[in-house]
Amino acid sequence: MRRREYEAPAALGLELFETSEAFHLAGAAADGELVLKTLHGVVDDGWLCFHGAPAGEKTSLLGCQVVVSVEETVARVPSYFVDTERACPATTLFRAAQARGVLTAIDEPARKARVLQRLMEKLQPEGGHQPIEATSPLYRAAVKGLLIAGVSLGELTAKAKLMQNKNDETRARVLEQLWLRGAPGDVRAIELILAANPSTTTPAFLQGPRGVRLHACLHSAAQSSGHLDEAVALLRGAYWNDVFTEAELGAAHRGSPVWVGATDEQGALIGTARAITDTSKYAWVYDVCVRPDWRGRGVGQALMTLVLDHPQVRRCRRIRLGTRDAQTLYARFGFVDTSMLRRPYVTTEMVLVR
Ligand SMILES: CC(C)(COP(=O)(O)OP(=O)(O)OC[C@H]1O[C@@H](n2cnc3c(N)ncnc32)[C@H](O)[C@@H]1OP(=O)(O)O)[C@@H](O)C(=O)NCCC(=O)NCCS
């Protein structure tokens, strides 16, 4: 890799191949024909595997050196984020991975079936079919007839272009601009840039109490660092959650467009808050919670400040929440009891309980 500062751990490459729906396969067949295909694949036992018809372009690459690649755009950074005159600073932040190896046919029926089953789990996670097994009369012929091929991911290189080549001042400006722009993916991009450049000065919108790191998007780190489990553990047993299961709490966080949090110096989650929003009329803040040993030190207020300034919430004309006893906390942000609202009509707050 020419620019070593963009080099990323192989684990990132593996994650990209595991989570991306499609990847590219390129190589020169034995007859010299150049082949480039876009394929759906799964990682199985350290190999990137895919399926196809036994005769075709992909088959012509069997036994040949190939390269597989995957990429994800993180954010477009327009030049004017950095320089209002010159176009040169325009760039695209991305994460990508490549692996080289010999394309090899997988012949063992049990492994072929396992790859096909994994493909189904990835592309049709809702199920709705009998599991694919090599010995099943439903699948025996299909498993035998299909080509399953793979490339070892042993020689994997991963790259993450996340402003490592910029100085702290430029990064700070771009982080601020991404927060202001708030286009889809921008808040996640902020987290990825900060994770890739740990010495970056904390931007103003993420400044919290001493010893606390605020996160504008817990979705980006939730899977790998277990923040989802930590959030569920914090919220389990809260009075407003007694009717919800842990699975429902987890799904609610995954499904919320806004999920912010706070971690301590060891990286443990000490506070969480989420909101659902239409970005314009209404947002509804839920599940604000701080770990008991951190309460009373300003974490709750920092999380609320972050939620209210979040790009998906900041333009909403009405922001709602419900609380049993933390009214004074929210009153500081301007929240009032809904009975104080002057309306030209009377409505009944209704709910369908299932
Ligand atoms: C409510 C909660 C999120 C506040 O977090 P926190 O980090 O302790 O809050 P902060 O330190 O930023 O601010 C606390 C301030 O809010 C006030 N406050 C009002 N109601 C409060 C309450 N029920 N609990 C804690 N603080 C409350 C405190 O008096 C304090 O004021 P002060 O700064 O003048 O001392 C936290 O106590 C918590 O997780 N409680 C359990 C879960 C909960 O009730 N969540 C709210 C449901 S809507």
Coordinates of C-alpha atoms and ligand atoms in Angstrom, one line a residue:
M1 CA 0.0 0.0 0.0
R2 CA 1.4 3.4 -1.1
R3 CA -0.1 5.5 1.7
R4 CA 0.7 3.6 4.9
E5 CA -1.4 6.0 7.1
Y6 CA -4.5 4.5 5.5
E7 CA -3.6 0.9 6.3
A8 CA -6.3 -0.7 8.4
P9 CA -6.3 -4.0 10.4
A10 CA -7.3 -7.2 8.5
A11 CA -10.2 -7.5 10.9
L12 CA -11.8 -4.4 9.2
G13 CA -11.4 -6.1 5.8
L14 CA -13.0 -9.3 7.1
E15 CA -15.9 -7.2 8.5
L16 CA -16.4 -5.4 5.2
F17 CA -16.5 -8.7 3.3
E18 CA -18.8 -10.2 5.9
T19 CA -21.3 -7.3 5.9
S20 CA -21.2 -6.0 2.3
E21 CA -23.9 -7.5 0.1
A22 CA -21.7 -7.5 -3.0
F23 CA -18.0 -7.7 -3.9
H24 CA -16.0 -7.6 -7.1
L25 CA -14.0 -10.4 -8.5
A26 CA -11.4 -9.8 -11.2
G27 CA -8.8 -11.9 -13.0
A28 CA -7.3 -13.1 -16.2
A29 CA -8.7 -16.5 -17.4
A30 CA -6.3 -19.2 -18.8
D31 CA -7.2 -18.1 -22.4
G32 CA -6.1 -14.5 -21.5
E33 CA -9.7 -13.2 -21.3
L34 CA -10.1 -10.5 -18.6
V35 CA -13.0 -11.1 -16.3
L36 CA -14.6 -8.7 -13.9
K37 CA -17.8 -9.8 -12.0
T38 CA -19.9 -8.3 -9.2
L39 CA -21.0 -11.1 -6.9
H40 CA -22.8 -11.9 -3.7
G41 CA -20.6 -13.7 -1.2
V42 CA -20.1 -14.9 2.3
V43 CA -17.1 -15.4 4.5
D44 CA -16.7 -19.1 5.5
D45 CA -13.8 -20.4 7.5
G46 CA -11.5 -17.6 6.3
W47 CA -12.5 -17.9 2.7
L48 CA -14.7 -15.5 0.6
C49 CA -17.1 -17.9 -1.1
F50 CA -19.8 -17.5 -3.8
H51 CA -22.0 -19.6 -5.9
G52 CA -22.6 -19.8 -9.7
A53 CA -23.5 -22.1 -12.6
P54 CA -21.0 -24.8 -13.3
A55 CA -20.2 -23.3 -16.7
G56 CA -19.6 -19.7 -17.3
E57 CA -17.2 -16.7 -16.9
K58 CA -16.6 -17.4 -13.2
T59 CA -15.6 -21.0 -14.0
S60 CA -13.0 -19.8 -16.5
L61 CA -11.2 -18.2 -13.6
L62 CA -10.9 -21.5 -11.5
G63 CA -7.3 -22.2 -10.8
C64 CA -6.3 -18.6 -11.7
Q65 CA -4.9 -15.8 -9.6
V66 CA -7.8 -13.4 -8.9
V67 CA -8.4 -10.3 -6.8
V68 CA -11.5 -9.7 -4.8
S69 CA -12.4 -6.3 -3.5
V70 CA -15.1 -4.5 -1.5
E71 CA -15.6 -0.9 -0.6
E72 CA -17.9 1.4 1.4
T73 CA -18.2 5.2 1.0
V74 CA -18.2 6.8 4.4
A75 CA -18.7 10.4 3.4
R76 CA -18.1 13.0 0.7
V77 CA -16.1 15.9 1.9
P78 CA -16.6 18.9 -0.3
S79 CA -13.7 21.3 -0.9
Y80 CA -15.5 24.2 0.8
F81 CA -15.5 22.4 4.1
V82 CA -11.8 23.2 4.2
D83 CA -11.2 25.9 1.6
T84 CA -13.8 28.3 0.2
E85 CA -11.7 29.0 -3.0
R86 CA -9.7 26.0 -4.1
A87 CA -11.3 22.8 -5.3
C88 CA -8.3 20.7 -4.3
P89 CA -9.4 19.6 -0.8
A90 CA -12.5 17.8 -2.1
T91 CA -12.2 14.1 -1.2
T92 CA -14.2 11.0 -0.4
L93 CA -13.7 9.1 2.8
F94 CA -14.0 5.4 2.4
R95 CA -13.2 1.9 3.8
A96 CA -12.1 -0.9 1.5
A97 CA -10.5 -4.3 1.4
Q98 CA -8.8 -6.5 -1.2
A99 CA -7.6 -10.1 -1.2
R100 CA -5.5 -12.0 -3.8
G101 CA -5.4 -15.7 -4.2
V102 CA -6.2 -18.6 -6.4
L103 CA -9.9 -19.1 -7.2
T104 CA -10.6 -22.6 -6.0
A105 CA -13.7 -24.8 -6.4
I106 CA -15.2 -26.2 -3.2
D107 CA -16.3 -29.8 -3.8
E108 CA -17.1 -31.2 -0.4
P109 CA -20.9 -31.3 -0.3
A110 CA -21.2 -30.5 3.4
R111 CA -19.2 -27.3 2.9
K112 CA -21.0 -26.3 -0.2
A113 CA -24.3 -26.6 1.7
R114 CA -22.9 -24.6 4.5
V115 CA -21.8 -21.8 2.2
L116 CA -25.3 -21.8 0.5
Q117 CA -27.0 -21.7 3.9
R118 CA -24.8 -18.8 5.0
L119 CA -25.7 -16.9 1.8
M120 CA -29.3 -17.4 2.6
E121 CA -28.8 -16.2 6.2
K122 CA -27.1 -13.1 4.8
L123 CA -29.4 -12.2 2.0
Q124 CA -32.7 -13.6 3.3
P125 CA -32.2 -13.2 7.1
E126 CA -35.9 -13.5 7.7
G127 CA -35.7 -17.3 6.9
G128 CA -38.8 -18.8 5.3
H129 CA -37.1 -22.0 4.0
Q130 CA -35.8 -25.3 5.2
P131 CA -32.1 -25.1 6.2
I132 CA -29.8 -26.2 3.4
E133 CA -28.1 -29.5 4.2
A134 CA -26.1 -31.6 1.7
T135 CA -28.0 -34.8 2.6
S136 CA -31.5 -33.2 2.5
P137 CA -33.6 -34.6 -0.4
L138 CA -34.8 -31.0 -0.9
Y139 CA -31.3 -29.8 -1.7
R140 CA -29.1 -32.8 -2.6
A141 CA -29.3 -32.2 -6.4
A142 CA -28.9 -28.4 -6.2
V143 CA -25.9 -28.7 -3.9
K144 CA -24.2 -31.2 -6.2
G145 CA -25.0 -29.2 -9.4
L146 CA -24.0 -25.7 -8.3
L147 CA -20.5 -24.3 -8.5
I148 CA -19.2 -23.1 -5.1
A149 CA -15.9 -21.3 -5.3
G150 CA -13.8 -19.3 -3.0
V151 CA -10.7 -17.3 -2.4
S152 CA -8.7 -17.5 0.8
L153 CA -8.7 -14.2 2.7
G154 CA -5.3 -15.1 4.2
E155 CA -3.7 -12.3 2.2
L156 CA -6.1 -9.5 3.0
T157 CA -5.3 -5.8 2.9
A158 CA -7.7 -3.2 4.3
K159 CA -7.7 0.5 3.9
A160 CA -9.6 3.2 5.7
K161 CA -9.3 6.8 4.3
L162 CA -10.6 8.7 7.3
M163 CA -8.5 12.0 7.3
Q164 CA -5.4 10.4 8.8
N165 CA -3.4 12.6 6.4
K166 CA -4.8 15.8 7.7
N167 CA -3.8 18.0 10.6
D168 CA -5.8 18.4 13.8
E169 CA -7.2 21.8 12.7
T170 CA -8.5 20.5 9.3
R171 CA -10.0 17.4 10.9
A172 CA -11.7 19.6 13.5
R173 CA -13.2 21.8 10.8
V174 CA -14.4 18.8 8.8
L175 CA -16.0 17.2 11.9
E176 CA -17.8 20.4 12.7
Q177 CA -19.0 20.7 9.1
L178 CA -20.2 17.1 9.0
W179 CA -22.2 17.7 12.1
L180 CA -23.7 20.9 10.6
R181 CA -24.5 19.2 7.3
G182 CA -26.0 16.1 8.9
A183 CA -26.6 14.2 5.6
P184 CA -27.3 10.5 5.9
G185 CA -24.1 8.8 7.1
D186 CA -22.4 12.0 8.4
V187 CA -22.8 11.3 12.1
R188 CA -21.5 7.8 11.6
A189 CA -18.6 9.3 9.6
I190 CA -17.8 11.5 12.6
E191 CA -17.4 8.5 14.8
L192 CA -15.3 6.6 12.3
I193 CA -12.9 9.6 11.8
L194 CA -12.5 10.0 15.6
A195 CA -11.9 6.3 16.0
A196 CA -9.2 6.3 13.3
N197 CA -7.5 9.4 14.7
P198 CA -7.6 9.0 18.5
S199 CA -5.5 12.0 19.2
T200 CA -8.0 14.4 17.5
T201 CA -9.1 17.3 19.7
T202 CA -12.7 16.6 20.8
P203 CA -15.0 18.8 18.8
A204 CA -17.2 21.2 20.8
F205 CA -20.4 19.3 20.1
L206 CA -18.9 16.2 21.7
Q207 CA -17.4 17.8 24.8
G208 CA -18.8 16.3 28.0
P209 CA -17.9 16.2 31.7
R210 CA -14.2 15.4 32.6
G211 CA -13.3 11.8 31.9
V212 CA -16.3 11.2 29.6
R213 CA -16.3 10.7 25.9
L214 CA -19.5 11.5 24.1
H215 CA -20.6 9.5 21.0
A216 CA -22.9 11.0 18.4
C217 CA -23.7 7.6 16.8
L218 CA -23.5 4.5 18.8
H219 CA -24.7 2.5 15.9
S220 CA -21.3 2.6 14.2
A221 CA -19.5 0.9 17.2
A222 CA -22.4 -1.0 18.7
Q223 CA -21.8 -4.4 17.2
S224 CA -18.1 -4.7 17.8
S225 CA -17.7 -3.1 21.2
G226 CA -20.9 -4.5 22.8
H227 CA -22.4 -1.1 23.5
L228 CA -25.8 -2.5 22.6
D229 CA -25.6 -5.1 25.4
E230 CA -24.4 -2.4 27.8
A231 CA -27.2 0.0 26.9
V232 CA -29.8 -2.8 27.4
A233 CA -28.2 -3.7 30.7
L234 CA -28.5 0.0 31.8
L235 CA -32.1 0.2 30.8
R236 CA -33.3 -3.2 31.9
G237 CA -35.5 -2.8 34.9
A238 CA -36.1 1.0 34.4
Y239 CA -39.7 1.8 35.4
W240 CA -40.8 2.7 31.9
N241 CA -39.3 -0.5 30.4
D242 CA -40.9 -3.1 32.6
V243 CA -43.1 -4.4 29.8
F244 CA -40.4 -4.7 27.2
T245 CA -38.0 -7.6 26.7
E246 CA -34.3 -7.2 26.3
A247 CA -34.6 -8.2 22.7
E248 CA -37.2 -5.5 22.2
L249 CA -35.0 -2.9 23.9
G250 CA -32.1 -3.9 21.6
A251 CA -34.2 -3.7 18.5
A252 CA -35.5 -0.3 19.6
H253 CA -32.0 1.0 19.8
R254 CA -30.9 -0.6 16.5
G255 CA -34.0 0.9 14.9
S256 CA -33.7 4.4 16.2
P257 CA -32.2 7.0 13.8
V258 CA -30.6 8.8 16.8
W259 CA -28.7 6.9 19.4
V260 CA -26.1 8.8 21.4
G261 CA -24.0 7.7 24.4
A262 CA -21.2 8.4 26.8
T263 CA -18.2 6.2 27.6
D264 CA -15.7 6.4 30.5
E265 CA -11.9 6.3 30.0
Q266 CA -11.9 2.5 29.8
G267 CA -14.5 2.7 27.0
A268 CA -17.4 1.3 29.0
L269 CA -20.9 2.8 28.3
I270 CA -22.0 5.0 31.2
G271 CA -24.9 6.8 29.5
T272 CA -27.3 6.4 26.6
A273 CA -30.2 8.2 25.0
R274 CA -32.1 7.7 21.8
A275 CA -34.7 9.5 19.7
I276 CA -37.1 8.7 16.9
T277 CA -37.7 11.6 14.5
D278 CA -39.3 12.8 11.3
T279 CA -36.5 15.5 11.2
S280 CA -39.0 18.3 10.7
K281 CA -42.2 18.2 12.8
Y282 CA -41.6 15.8 15.7
A283 CA -38.9 14.0 17.6
W284 CA -39.5 11.8 20.6
V285 CA -36.7 11.3 23.1
Y286 CA -36.5 7.9 24.8
D287 CA -34.4 5.8 27.2
V288 CA -32.2 8.5 28.7
C289 CA -30.2 6.7 31.3
V290 CA -26.9 7.2 33.1
R291 CA -25.1 4.5 35.0
P292 CA -25.8 5.0 38.8
D293 CA -22.2 5.6 39.8
W294 CA -21.9 8.4 37.2
R295 CA -25.2 10.2 38.1
G296 CA -25.1 13.8 39.2
R297 CA -22.0 14.7 37.2
G298 CA -23.5 16.3 34.2
V299 CA -23.6 13.2 31.9
G300 CA -27.4 13.3 31.6
Q301 CA -27.4 17.0 30.6
A302 CA -24.6 16.4 28.1
L303 CA -26.5 13.6 26.5
M304 CA -29.6 15.7 26.2
T305 CA -27.6 18.6 24.7
L306 CA -26.3 16.2 22.1
V307 CA -29.7 14.7 21.3
L308 CA -31.3 18.1 20.9
D309 CA -28.5 19.4 18.6
H310 CA -28.4 16.1 16.6
P311 CA -28.9 16.9 12.8
Q312 CA -32.0 14.6 12.8
V313 CA -33.5 16.4 15.8
R314 CA -32.3 20.0 15.7
R315 CA -34.9 21.2 13.2
C316 CA -37.9 19.5 14.8
R317 CA -40.6 21.9 15.9
R318 CA -41.9 19.6 18.7
I319 CA -39.8 17.4 20.8
R320 CA -41.5 15.1 23.3
L321 CA -40.6 12.8 26.1
G322 CA -42.2 11.3 29.2
T323 CA -40.7 11.3 32.7
R324 CA -41.9 10.4 36.1
D325 CA -39.5 12.4 38.2
A326 CA -36.8 14.1 36.1
Q327 CA -38.9 17.1 35.1
T328 CA -36.4 19.6 36.5
L329 CA -33.6 18.2 34.4
Y330 CA -35.6 18.5 31.1
A331 CA -37.1 21.9 32.1
R332 CA -33.5 23.3 31.8
F333 CA -33.7 22.6 28.1
G334 CA -37.1 24.3 27.8
F335 CA -39.4 21.3 28.1
V336 CA -42.7 22.0 29.6
D337 CA -45.6 19.9 30.9
T338 CA -47.9 19.3 27.8
S339 CA -50.8 20.5 29.9
M340 CA -49.1 24.0 29.7
L341 CA -49.4 24.1 25.9
R342 CA -52.0 26.5 24.7
R343 CA -53.9 24.9 21.9
P344 CA -56.9 26.0 20.0
Y345 CA -58.4 22.5 20.4
V346 CA -58.3 19.7 23.0
T347 CA -56.8 16.3 22.1
T348 CA -56.6 13.1 24.0
E349 CA -53.2 11.4 24.0
M350 CA -54.0 7.8 22.8
V351 CA -52.0 4.7 22.7
L352 CA -52.5 1.2 21.3
V353 CA -51.0 -1.3 23.7
R354 CA -50.0 -4.7 22.2
Ligands
LIG1 C1 -32.2 11.2 35.0 C2 -30.8 10.9 34.7 C3 -30.7 10.5 33.2 C4 -30.0 12.2 34.9 O1 -28.6 11.9 34.6 P1 -27.4 12.6 35.4 O2 -26.2 12.3 34.7 O3 -27.5 12.2 36.8 O4 -27.8 14.1 35.3 P2 -26.9 15.4 35.4 O5 -25.8 15.2 36.4 O6 -26.5 15.8 34.0 O7 -28.0 16.5 35.9 C5 -28.7 16.2 37.0 C6 -29.5 17.4 37.3 O8 -30.8 17.1 37.0 C7 -31.6 17.2 38.1 N1 -32.6 16.1 38.2 C8 -33.9 16.3 38.1 N2 -34.5 15.1 38.2 C9 -33.6 14.2 38.3 C10 -33.7 12.8 38.5 N3 -34.9 12.1 38.6 N4 -32.6 12.1 38.6 C11 -31.4 12.8 38.5 N5 -31.3 14.1 38.4 C12 -32.4 14.8 38.3 C13 -30.7 17.1 39.3 O9 -31.2 17.8 40.4 C14 -29.4 17.7 38.8 O10 -29.4 19.0 39.0 P3 -28.1 19.8 39.6 O11 -27.1 19.8 38.4 O12 -28.5 21.2 39.9 O13 -27.6 19.0 40.7 C15 -30.2 9.8 35.6 O14 -30.3 10.2 36.9 C16 -30.8 8.5 35.4 O15 -30.3 7.7 34.6 N6 -31.8 8.2 36.1 C17 -32.5 6.9 36.0 C18 -33.2 6.8 34.7 C19 -34.2 7.9 34.5 O16 -34.9 8.3 35.4 N7 -34.1 8.5 33.3 C20 -35.0 9.5 32.9 C21 -36.2 9.0 32.4 S1 -37.1 10.2 31.4

